[in-house]
Short mmCIF file of C-alpha atoms and ligand atoms in Angstrom, two decimals:
data_model
loop_
_atom_site.label_atom_id
_atom_site.label_comp_id
_atom_site.label_asym_id
_atom_site.label_seq_id
_atom_site.Cartn_x
_atom_site.Cartn_y
_atom_site.Cartn_z
CA MET A 1 -29.70 46.26 52.72
CA SER A 2 -29.39 42.62 51.86
CA ALA A 3 -31.41 42.70 48.62
CA PRO A 4 -29.35 41.38 45.70
CA LEU A 5 -27.13 43.89 43.95
CA SER A 6 -26.60 43.62 40.20
CA ILE A 7 -24.22 45.81 38.25
CA VAL A 8 -24.51 46.62 34.55
CA ILE A 9 -21.52 48.24 32.85
CA LEU A 10 -22.24 49.98 29.55
CA ALA A 11 -19.36 49.56 27.14
CA ALA A 12 -20.82 49.07 23.67
CA GLY A 13 -19.87 52.43 22.17
CA LYS A 14 -17.21 52.89 19.55
CA GLY A 15 -15.50 55.97 20.87
CA THR A 16 -15.34 57.74 17.51
CA ARG A 17 -13.53 60.74 18.96
CA MET A 18 -10.59 58.61 20.12
CA TYR A 19 -9.60 58.19 16.42
CA SER A 20 -8.31 54.73 17.25
CA ALA A 21 -8.60 51.18 15.93
CA LEU A 22 -8.90 50.10 19.55
CA PRO A 23 -12.38 50.25 21.11
CA LYS A 24 -12.55 53.07 23.62
CA VAL A 25 -12.87 50.98 26.79
CA LEU A 26 -9.58 49.19 25.97
CA HIS A 27 -7.55 52.36 26.25
CA ARG A 28 -5.49 52.34 29.42
CA ILE A 29 -5.14 54.41 32.56
CA GLY A 30 -2.17 53.56 34.75
CA GLY A 31 -1.39 50.59 32.49
CA GLN A 32 -4.79 48.95 32.91
CA THR A 33 -7.71 49.13 30.47
CA MET A 34 -10.50 51.46 31.54
CA LEU A 35 -12.99 48.59 31.45
CA GLU A 36 -10.85 46.38 33.70
CA ARG A 37 -10.65 49.20 36.22
CA VAL A 38 -14.43 49.62 36.25
CA ILE A 39 -15.02 45.86 36.52
CA ASP A 40 -12.54 45.55 39.40
CA THR A 41 -14.24 48.40 41.25
CA ALA A 42 -17.60 46.73 40.57
CA LEU A 43 -16.28 43.39 41.89
CA SER A 44 -15.11 45.07 45.09
CA LEU A 45 -18.76 45.82 45.91
CA LYS A 46 -19.38 42.05 45.91
CA PRO A 47 -22.49 42.12 43.72
CA GLN A 48 -24.48 38.99 42.94
CA HIS A 49 -24.16 39.69 39.24
CA ILE A 50 -22.18 41.80 36.75
CA SER A 51 -23.21 42.25 33.13
CA VAL A 52 -21.06 44.12 30.66
CA VAL A 53 -22.84 45.40 27.57
CA ILE A 54 -20.51 45.27 24.59
CA GLY A 55 -20.97 45.85 20.87
CA HIS A 56 -18.23 47.61 19.02
CA CYS A 57 -15.17 45.25 18.71
CA LYS A 58 -16.83 42.89 21.20
CA ASP A 59 -14.35 40.05 20.60
CA ALA A 60 -11.34 42.27 21.23
CA VAL A 61 -12.98 43.56 24.40
CA ARG A 62 -13.79 40.06 25.70
CA ASP A 63 -10.34 38.68 24.82
CA THR A 64 -8.46 41.55 26.44
CA VAL A 65 -10.57 41.89 29.56
CA ARG A 66 -10.33 38.49 31.17
CA ARG A 67 -12.83 38.84 33.97
CA ASP A 68 -15.60 36.61 35.25
CA VAL A 69 -18.61 38.67 34.12
CA ALA A 70 -21.66 38.04 31.93
CA TRP A 71 -21.06 39.57 28.51
CA VAL A 72 -24.16 40.93 26.79
CA GLU A 73 -24.12 41.92 23.17
CA GLN A 74 -25.90 45.06 21.99
CA THR A 75 -25.80 44.67 18.23
CA GLU A 76 -26.96 48.20 17.48
CA GLN A 77 -26.08 51.14 19.72
CA LEU A 78 -29.50 52.72 20.06
CA GLY A 79 -28.77 54.60 23.27
CA THR A 80 -27.98 54.09 26.95
CA GLY A 81 -31.59 53.09 27.76
CA HIS A 82 -31.52 50.48 25.02
CA ALA A 83 -28.18 49.22 26.32
CA LEU A 84 -29.59 48.59 29.79
CA LYS A 85 -32.64 46.93 28.24
CA THR A 86 -30.31 44.51 26.46
CA ALA A 87 -29.03 43.35 29.85
CA LEU A 88 -32.51 43.13 31.41
CA PRO A 89 -33.07 39.38 30.78
CA GLN A 90 -30.02 38.65 32.95
CA LEU A 91 -31.21 40.68 35.94
CA PRO A 92 -33.20 39.23 38.84
CA ALA A 93 -36.73 40.54 39.44
CA ASP A 94 -35.84 41.93 42.85
CA GLY A 95 -33.00 43.89 44.41
CA ARG A 96 -31.19 46.78 42.78
CA THR A 97 -29.14 47.49 39.69
CA LEU A 98 -26.18 49.85 39.64
CA VAL A 99 -25.34 51.24 36.19
CA LEU A 100 -21.67 52.03 35.46
CA TYR A 101 -19.79 53.05 32.31
CA GLY A 102 -16.74 51.49 30.73
CA ASP A 103 -15.41 54.93 29.90
CA VAL A 104 -15.70 56.36 33.44
CA PRO A 105 -12.56 54.65 34.76
CA LEU A 106 -11.78 56.32 38.08
CA ILE A 107 -15.06 55.77 39.88
CA ASP A 108 -14.32 54.31 43.31
CA ALA A 109 -16.08 51.90 45.62
CA ALA A 110 -16.56 54.51 48.38
CA THR A 111 -18.56 56.81 46.08
CA LEU A 112 -20.69 53.92 44.86
CA GLN A 113 -21.35 52.71 48.39
CA THR A 114 -22.50 56.22 49.38
CA LEU A 115 -24.84 56.22 46.37
CA LEU A 116 -26.23 52.76 47.23
CA ASP A 117 -26.81 53.84 50.83
CA ALA A 118 -28.60 57.02 49.72
CA ALA A 119 -30.77 55.18 47.20
CA GLY A 120 -32.29 52.66 49.58
CA ASP A 121 -34.85 50.77 47.51
CA GLU A 122 -35.64 53.83 45.39
CA VAL A 123 -33.50 55.59 42.75
CA GLY A 124 -29.99 56.89 43.41
CA LEU A 125 -28.36 59.33 41.02
CA LEU A 126 -24.71 60.42 41.06
CA THR A 127 -24.45 64.08 40.10
CA ASP A 128 -21.78 66.72 39.73
CA VAL A 129 -21.69 70.48 39.59
CA LEU A 130 -19.54 71.80 36.77
CA ALA A 131 -18.42 75.33 35.94
CA ASP A 132 -18.85 74.35 32.30
CA PRO A 133 -21.67 71.78 32.01
CA THR A 134 -21.63 71.73 28.18
CA GLY A 135 -22.39 68.30 26.75
CA TYR A 136 -23.79 66.77 29.93
CA GLY A 137 -27.35 65.94 30.85
CA ARG A 138 -28.74 68.58 33.22
CA ILE A 139 -30.50 67.81 36.49
CA VAL A 140 -33.94 69.40 36.58
CA ARG A 141 -35.27 70.07 40.08
CA GLN A 142 -38.70 71.13 41.32
CA ASP A 143 -39.01 72.32 44.92
CA GLY A 144 -35.56 70.88 45.47
CA ARG A 145 -36.54 67.40 44.27
CA VAL A 146 -34.89 65.85 41.20
CA VAL A 147 -37.68 65.36 38.67
CA ALA A 148 -35.94 64.84 35.31
CA ILE A 149 -32.72 64.88 33.32
CA VAL A 150 -32.56 66.87 30.08
CA GLU A 151 -29.83 66.07 27.59
CA GLU A 152 -27.77 68.99 26.25
CA LYS A 153 -29.16 68.55 22.75
CA ASP A 154 -32.75 68.62 24.00
CA ALA A 155 -32.30 71.44 26.53
CA ASP A 156 -33.74 74.94 26.22
CA ALA A 157 -31.71 78.01 27.18
CA ALA A 158 -32.88 77.98 30.81
CA GLN A 159 -32.05 74.28 31.17
CA LYS A 160 -28.64 74.77 29.55
CA ALA A 161 -27.85 77.29 32.28
CA ILE A 162 -28.16 74.53 34.93
CA THR A 163 -24.71 73.57 36.22
CA GLU A 164 -25.83 70.46 38.10
CA THR A 165 -25.08 67.56 35.78
CA ASN A 166 -25.75 63.87 35.37
CA THR A 167 -22.66 61.68 35.73
CA GLY A 168 -24.66 58.81 34.21
CA ILE A 169 -24.09 56.54 37.22
CA LEU A 170 -27.33 55.52 38.92
CA VAL A 171 -29.03 52.86 41.04
CA LEU A 172 -32.44 51.50 40.07
CA PRO A 173 -34.93 49.21 41.84
CA ASN A 174 -35.30 46.04 39.74
CA ARG A 175 -39.02 45.78 40.50
CA HIS A 176 -39.60 48.82 38.23
CA LEU A 177 -36.95 48.10 35.61
CA SER A 178 -38.86 46.21 32.95
CA GLY A 179 -41.87 48.54 33.23
CA TRP A 180 -39.82 51.69 32.94
CA LEU A 181 -37.53 50.45 30.18
CA ALA A 182 -40.61 49.40 28.14
CA GLN A 183 -41.85 52.98 28.28
CA LEU A 184 -38.71 54.56 26.81
CA ASN A 185 -38.97 56.03 23.34
CA SER A 186 -36.56 57.72 20.99
CA ASN A 187 -38.53 60.91 20.39
CA ASN A 188 -35.62 63.22 21.12
CA ALA A 189 -32.92 65.24 19.41
CA GLN A 190 -30.59 62.23 19.03
CA GLY A 191 -33.23 59.61 18.14
CA GLU A 192 -31.87 57.43 20.97
CA TYR A 193 -33.41 55.55 23.88
CA TYR A 194 -32.18 57.63 26.81
CA LEU A 195 -31.53 55.93 30.12
CA THR A 196 -31.88 59.39 31.65
CA ASP A 197 -35.62 59.41 30.84
CA LEU A 198 -36.08 56.89 33.68
CA ILE A 199 -35.72 59.77 36.14
CA ALA A 200 -38.91 61.45 34.91
CA LEU A 201 -40.69 58.07 34.86
CA ALA A 202 -39.66 57.36 38.46
CA ASN A 203 -40.85 60.81 39.48
CA ALA A 204 -44.22 60.29 37.73
CA GLN A 205 -44.72 57.08 39.70
CA GLY A 206 -43.82 58.67 43.00
CA VAL A 207 -40.52 56.79 43.36
CA ALA A 208 -38.06 59.25 44.91
CA VAL A 209 -34.75 60.06 43.23
CA HIS A 210 -31.91 60.51 45.72
CA PRO A 211 -29.08 62.61 44.29
CA VAL A 212 -25.54 62.22 45.60
CA GLN A 213 -22.96 64.76 44.51
CA VAL A 214 -19.63 63.18 43.66
CA ALA A 215 -16.79 64.29 45.99
CA ALA A 216 -14.45 65.19 43.12
CA SER A 217 -15.26 65.54 39.43
CA TYR A 218 -12.51 63.22 38.22
CA LEU A 219 -14.21 60.28 39.97
CA ALA A 220 -17.12 60.45 37.55
CA ALA A 221 -15.33 61.96 34.56
CA GLY A 222 -15.79 60.17 31.26
CA VAL A 223 -13.24 59.67 28.51
CA ASN A 224 -14.38 60.62 25.03
CA ASN A 225 -11.09 61.75 23.51
CA LYS A 226 -7.33 61.56 24.02
CA GLN A 227 -7.24 64.86 25.89
CA GLN A 228 -9.60 63.51 28.52
CA LEU A 229 -7.66 60.23 28.64
CA ALA A 230 -4.42 62.13 29.27
CA ALA A 231 -6.05 64.37 31.87
CA LEU A 232 -7.36 61.38 33.86
CA GLU A 233 -4.02 59.58 33.51
CA ARG A 234 -2.29 62.56 35.14
CA ILE A 235 -4.81 62.74 37.97
CA PHE A 236 -4.43 59.01 38.52
CA GLN A 237 -0.62 59.29 38.58
CA ARG A 238 -0.70 62.30 40.87
CA ASN A 239 -2.92 60.44 43.35
CA GLN A 240 -0.65 57.39 43.28
CA ALA A 241 2.44 59.54 43.76
CA GLN A 242 0.86 61.31 46.72
CA ALA A 243 -0.06 57.98 48.33
CA LEU A 244 3.54 56.75 47.87
CA LEU A 245 5.00 59.97 49.30
CA LYS A 246 2.68 59.61 52.25
CA ALA A 247 3.99 56.07 52.77
CA GLY A 248 7.56 57.41 52.92
CA LEU A 249 8.85 56.91 49.38
CA THR A 250 11.07 59.76 48.16
CA LEU A 251 10.01 60.97 44.73
CA ARG A 252 12.23 63.77 43.44
CA ASP A 253 9.24 65.10 41.50
CA PRO A 254 5.81 63.47 41.85
CA GLU A 255 4.76 65.15 38.58
CA ARG A 256 7.44 63.23 36.71
CA PHE A 257 6.75 59.74 38.00
CA ASP A 258 4.61 57.05 36.38
CA LEU A 259 3.55 53.81 37.99
CA ARG A 260 1.60 51.48 35.72
CA GLY A 261 1.16 48.61 38.12
CA SER A 262 2.20 47.95 41.69
CA LEU A 263 5.17 49.02 43.76
CA LYS A 264 6.19 47.67 47.16
CA HIS A 265 9.00 49.60 48.77
CA GLY A 266 11.06 49.55 51.93
CA GLN A 267 12.39 52.52 53.88
CA ASP A 268 14.49 55.33 52.41
CA VAL A 269 13.86 54.40 48.81
CA GLU A 270 14.55 57.25 46.38
CA ILE A 271 13.28 57.64 42.85
CA ASP A 272 14.61 60.41 40.63
CA VAL A 273 12.65 62.10 37.83
CA ASN A 274 11.12 60.51 34.72
CA VAL A 275 11.08 56.97 36.00
CA VAL A 276 8.41 54.65 34.57
CA ILE A 277 7.52 51.58 36.62
CA GLU A 278 5.31 48.86 35.15
CA GLY A 279 3.91 45.52 36.35
CA ASP A 280 4.66 44.27 39.86
CA ASN A 281 7.79 45.52 41.56
CA GLU A 282 9.56 45.38 44.91
CA LEU A 283 12.29 47.77 46.03
CA GLY A 284 14.16 46.94 49.24
CA ASP A 285 15.32 49.43 51.89
CA GLY A 286 17.61 52.18 50.62
CA VAL A 287 17.22 51.37 46.91
CA ARG A 288 17.93 54.35 44.66
CA ILE A 289 16.60 54.64 41.11
CA GLY A 290 18.28 57.24 38.90
CA ALA A 291 16.56 59.49 36.41
CA ASN A 292 14.96 58.14 33.23
CA CYS A 293 14.85 54.46 34.12
CA VAL A 294 12.15 52.08 32.87
CA ILE A 295 11.50 49.25 35.31
CA LYS A 296 9.07 46.40 34.77
CA ASN A 297 8.43 43.44 37.07
CA ALA A 298 11.67 43.82 39.00
CA ILE A 299 12.67 42.75 42.49
CA ILE A 300 15.56 44.88 43.72
CA GLY A 301 17.36 44.10 46.97
CA ALA A 302 18.21 46.55 49.75
CA GLY A 303 20.92 49.11 49.09
CA SER A 304 21.11 48.54 45.34
CA VAL A 305 21.47 51.51 43.03
CA ILE A 306 20.08 51.74 39.52
CA GLU A 307 21.92 54.52 37.72
CA PRO A 308 20.16 56.73 35.12
CA PHE A 309 18.81 55.51 31.77
CA SER A 310 18.67 51.84 32.68
CA HIS A 311 16.00 49.48 31.37
CA LEU A 312 15.00 46.51 33.54
CA GLU A 313 12.41 43.87 32.78
CA ASN A 314 11.40 40.66 34.60
CA CYS A 315 14.60 40.52 36.59
CA ARG A 316 15.90 40.14 40.11
CA ILE A 317 18.73 42.09 41.69
CA GLY A 318 20.31 41.24 45.03
CA ARG A 319 21.53 43.62 47.76
CA ASP A 320 24.01 46.46 47.29
CA ALA A 321 24.35 45.88 43.55
CA ARG A 322 25.09 48.67 41.09
CA ILE A 323 23.34 48.75 37.73
CA GLY A 324 23.93 51.22 34.90
CA PRO A 325 23.98 53.93 33.80
CA TYR A 326 22.60 52.69 30.46
CA ALA A 327 22.26 49.05 31.50
CA ARG A 328 19.69 46.66 30.07
CA LEU A 329 18.45 43.76 32.15
CA ARG A 330 16.18 41.48 30.17
CA PRO A 331 13.91 38.67 31.39
CA GLN A 332 15.46 36.21 33.82
CA ALA A 333 18.49 38.33 34.55
CA ASP A 334 19.42 37.38 38.11
CA ILE A 335 22.05 39.72 39.51
CA GLY A 336 23.77 38.73 42.77
CA ASP A 337 24.55 40.81 45.84
CA GLU A 338 27.20 43.50 45.31
CA ALA A 339 27.46 42.76 41.59
CA HIS A 340 28.07 45.56 39.08
CA ILE A 341 26.46 45.80 35.66
CA GLY A 342 27.78 48.87 33.88
CA ASN A 343 27.05 50.99 30.84
CA PHE A 344 25.88 49.38 27.62
CA VAL A 345 25.79 45.96 29.21
CA GLU A 346 22.89 43.68 28.34
CA VAL A 347 22.06 40.64 30.47
CA LYS A 348 19.42 38.07 29.53
CA ASN A 349 18.46 34.77 31.17
CA SER A 350 21.68 34.71 33.15
CA THR A 351 22.85 34.46 36.73
CA ILE A 352 25.59 36.82 37.86
CA GLY A 353 27.19 35.73 41.14
CA HIS A 354 28.01 37.70 44.28
CA GLY A 355 30.35 40.61 43.59
CA SER A 356 30.95 39.80 39.92
CA LYS A 357 31.33 42.69 37.49
CA ALA A 358 30.59 43.41 33.86
CA ASN A 359 31.22 47.11 33.60
CA HIS A 360 31.33 48.03 29.94
CA LEU A 361 29.82 47.18 26.52
CA THR A 362 29.01 43.54 27.03
CA TYR A 363 26.35 40.97 26.15
CA ILE A 364 25.68 38.18 28.63
CA GLY A 365 22.94 35.80 27.47
CA ASP A 366 22.09 32.29 28.71
CA ALA A 367 25.07 32.33 31.05
CA GLU A 368 25.96 31.46 34.58
CA ILE A 369 28.72 33.47 36.21
CA GLY A 370 30.10 32.59 39.63
CA ARG A 371 31.31 34.83 42.46
CA GLY A 372 33.92 37.56 42.22
CA SER A 373 34.49 37.23 38.47
CA ASN A 374 35.27 40.10 36.15
CA ILE A 375 34.01 40.30 32.59
CA GLY A 376 36.19 42.60 30.47
CA ALA A 377 34.82 45.33 28.22
CA GLY A 378 33.33 44.23 24.93
CA THR A 379 32.81 40.59 25.89
CA ILE A 380 30.05 38.66 24.15
CA THR A 381 28.52 35.31 24.99
CA CYS A 382 27.83 33.98 21.50
CA ASN A 383 24.78 32.01 22.65
CA TYR A 384 22.95 31.52 19.37
CA ASP A 385 24.09 29.28 16.53
CA GLY A 386 21.23 30.38 14.32
CA VAL A 387 18.98 27.55 15.48
CA ASN A 388 19.54 26.86 19.16
CA LYS A 389 20.59 28.83 22.22
CA HIS A 390 23.51 27.45 24.25
CA ARG A 391 24.82 28.16 27.72
CA THR A 392 28.05 29.71 28.88
CA VAL A 393 29.23 28.70 32.34
CA ILE A 394 31.86 30.82 34.05
CA GLY A 395 33.23 29.91 37.49
CA ASP A 396 34.36 31.96 40.50
CA GLU A 397 37.07 34.64 40.40
CA VAL A 398 37.48 34.35 36.66
CA ARG A 399 39.05 37.16 34.60
CA ILE A 400 37.59 37.36 31.12
CA GLY A 401 39.84 39.62 29.02
CA SER A 402 38.39 42.49 27.06
CA GLY A 403 36.81 41.65 23.75
CA THR A 404 36.43 37.93 24.44
CA MET A 405 33.97 35.98 22.30
CA LEU A 406 32.65 33.03 24.31
CA VAL A 407 31.18 30.67 21.72
CA ALA A 408 28.61 28.59 23.62
CA PRO A 409 28.25 25.90 24.76
CA VAL A 410 31.44 26.60 26.63
CA SER A 411 32.70 26.76 30.19
CA VAL A 412 35.47 28.64 31.98
CA GLY A 413 36.84 27.10 35.18
CA ASP A 414 37.36 28.84 38.55
CA ARG A 415 40.18 31.44 38.63
CA ALA A 416 40.81 31.02 34.91
CA THR A 417 41.90 34.00 32.79
CA THR A 418 41.22 34.56 29.08
CA GLY A 419 43.43 36.78 26.97
CA ALA A 420 41.93 39.93 25.52
CA GLY A 421 40.48 39.44 22.04
CA SER A 422 40.20 35.67 22.37
CA THR A 423 37.54 33.71 20.57
CA ILE A 424 36.91 30.91 23.04
CA THR A 425 35.38 27.84 21.40
CA ARG A 426 36.49 25.15 23.85
CA ASN A 427 36.33 24.91 27.63
CA CYS A 428 38.97 26.87 29.55
CA PRO A 429 40.58 25.01 32.45
CA ALA A 430 40.64 26.42 35.99
CA ASP A 431 43.63 28.46 37.20
CA LYS A 432 45.13 28.79 33.67
CA LEU A 433 45.48 31.55 31.10
CA THR A 434 43.80 30.67 27.82
CA VAL A 435 44.55 32.75 24.75
CA ALA A 436 42.84 32.12 21.44
CA ARG A 437 43.96 34.69 18.91
CA SER A 438 46.55 34.89 16.21
CA ARG A 439 49.96 35.99 17.40
CA GLN A 440 51.07 39.52 16.61
CA THR A 441 53.97 39.61 14.16
CA VAL A 442 56.17 42.41 12.90
CA ILE A 443 57.19 42.26 9.22
CA GLU A 444 60.81 43.35 9.03
CA GLY A 445 61.94 45.16 5.87
CA TRP A 446 58.42 46.05 4.86
CA VAL A 447 58.14 49.32 2.94
CA ARG A 448 55.01 51.40 2.87
CA PRO A 449 53.94 52.00 -0.76
CA GLU A 450 54.09 55.62 -1.79
CA LYS A 451 52.58 57.52 -4.72
CA PRO A 452 55.25 58.40 -7.35
CA LYS A 453 56.30 62.11 -7.02
CA LYS A 454 55.50 64.31 -10.01
C1 UD1 B 501 -24.66 60.23 28.94
C2 UD1 B 501 -25.94 60.71 29.60
C3 UD1 B 501 -25.75 62.15 30.06
C4 UD1 B 501 -24.57 62.24 30.99
C5 UD1 B 501 -23.33 61.68 30.34
C6 UD1 B 501 -22.22 61.62 31.35
C7 UD1 B 501 -27.72 59.54 28.43
C8 UD1 B 501 -28.80 59.64 27.43
N1 UD1 B 501 -27.01 60.63 28.65
O1 UD1 B 501 -24.48 61.01 27.77
O2 UD1 B 501 -26.92 62.60 30.75
O3 UD1 B 501 -24.36 63.62 31.37
O4 UD1 B 501 -23.57 60.34 29.86
O5 UD1 B 501 -21.02 61.26 30.72
O6 UD1 B 501 -27.56 58.50 29.03
N2 UD1 B 501 -23.49 53.07 25.36
C9 UD1 B 501 -23.83 51.78 25.04
N3 UD1 B 501 -24.79 51.58 24.12
C10 UD1 B 501 -25.46 52.58 23.52
C11 UD1 B 501 -25.09 53.90 23.84
C12 UD1 B 501 -24.11 54.11 24.79
O7 UD1 B 501 -23.26 50.83 25.58
O8 UD1 B 501 -26.32 52.30 22.70
C13 UD1 B 501 -22.43 53.30 26.36
C14 UD1 B 501 -21.25 54.00 25.74
O9 UD1 B 501 -20.29 53.05 25.30
C15 UD1 B 501 -20.73 54.82 26.92
C16 UD1 B 501 -21.96 55.10 27.74
O10 UD1 B 501 -22.93 54.16 27.34
O11 UD1 B 501 -19.84 54.07 27.70
C17 UD1 B 501 -22.49 56.52 27.61
O12 UD1 B 501 -22.90 56.75 26.28
P1 UD1 B 501 -22.65 58.14 25.57
O13 UD1 B 501 -23.19 58.06 24.21
O14 UD1 B 501 -21.22 58.53 25.71
O15 UD1 B 501 -23.57 59.10 26.45
P2 UD1 B 501 -23.41 60.65 26.60
O16 UD1 B 501 -23.90 61.33 25.36
O17 UD1 B 501 -22.05 60.98 27.04
CA1 CA B 502 -20.00 59.90 27.09
#
C-alpha cells in the first residue's frame, strides 16, 4: 500500500486517577515519557504525518516531548471521537489514519504493521480477549463480523459478558473520515463523542472492519493509574532484561535490574542485584557491577570492577580500574586505567591518571592527578573560594599524606610528598617533602587540673 499514512495520537486527557500534578502522558516507563515512546513507535512506521491531540497541561507536554509532530489543541475533552475530529483539518483527504493513544505506551511497530496490512483500505481494529473485560469497550459480532463496539457504561448484561475488547487502536480510511465524524453524537451514558461509534457507521455503509487480536495484552494495555504504570514498567524491564540475557549479559537476577536508557556491553559482563542504569552507557568486556549501584551515562573500560553501593554519573572509567564500594563519581570524572577509587571518595570534574589511588574518605574536585600517585585518606581539594572554582594539579608518583587540605589553585610536582594533616596553600616542589602544619610540642611541668577532694 503506498497511500499516505497519517497517525493521530490522542493525549488530551488529564489522567485524574494518577493523582498527579503531571499530565498522565508525561509519566515515564523505562525512563522515557509514555508519549515519547508512542511517538517514537509512530515515527518508526514512517508516516507522512503525525498529529498529537493535547489539552490538559498542553504546554508542559509540548515542552517535555521534543518531537517533530503537529500539535493539535482540544480545548474541551468531549470524547475520543471529538479528539480525532479536532485533528481532522490536518489530515489529507486520501490514504489512511492510524489512531494511537498517549497512555498506551508499549504498543510496537510490528503489531501496528500487522493491523495496517489487515485493514487494507477499509477499517482495521486492534482487539484483545481479556479474562476480566470490565471497563473496556466490547466487540459486538454478527455472523462472525465485527459490527459495533459498545462501551462498558452503555452495555447490557449480555454485552458485558463479551470478553473480546477494544484496545482503542484502529486504522480508518480518510475518504470516510469527515463524513463519519460528522455523524457522531453524544447520546450515550457518558455524554461523550465516542470514536468507537465509527465501527457501527462503517458497518452500516458496508465498509468491512478487520479485527486483529493483539499478540500479548501488555502491548495494548493503557495506563490509568499508578498500579497500571508500575505493572507495565515491570513488564518493560523484564523484556529488556531477557533481551540482555539473550545477548550474553549476566544478570544475577533479571527481576532486580532496571535499565532506563541504553546499555552496550562486551563479553562476560556481570551485573549483581538492584542495579539501576540510566541514560546511555557502555560496559567493556569483563566489567563487573556490584549490588545496589546507580549508573548514569557512564563508559566503563574492560576489566573494571564497580563495587557495591557506588553512584556514577556522566563519567568515564578506563580498563581494570576498581571503584567503590560506596564511591561517588560525578560529572566529568575521568578515571584512568588501573586506578582505584575507594569508599566514601567523591570525584568531580577531575582526571585521575593511570594506576593512581584514592582509597578512603576523600573529595577530589576540579583536579588533575598524574600516574601512580596516592591520595591519603581524608584528603580534600578545597576547590571553591565561595565565588570561583579553582584547579588542583598533582603530578606523577606523588604521595599526598592523609588529611591534606589542598587549597586551590595549587600544584604538587612529580614525586612530591605532603605531610599528613597539611594545609597546602602554595605549590609543592617535585621530589620534596612539604609539611604545612604546626609542630607538635610537649609542655613540660604541666599539671592536669583536678577537682578539690571533699
Ligand atoms: C476507550 C474506548 C474503549 C476502549 C478503551 C481502551 C472510546 C469511547 N472508548 O475508552 O472502547 O476499550 O479506550 O483503553 O473511545 N482523549 C482525548 N480527548 C478526549 C477524550 C480522550 O484526547 O476528549 C484521550 C485520552 O487522553 C486517552 C484516550 O483518548 O489517551 C482514551 O480516552 P479514555 O477516556 O481513557 O477512554 P476509555 O474510557 O478508556
Ligand atoms: Ca483509558
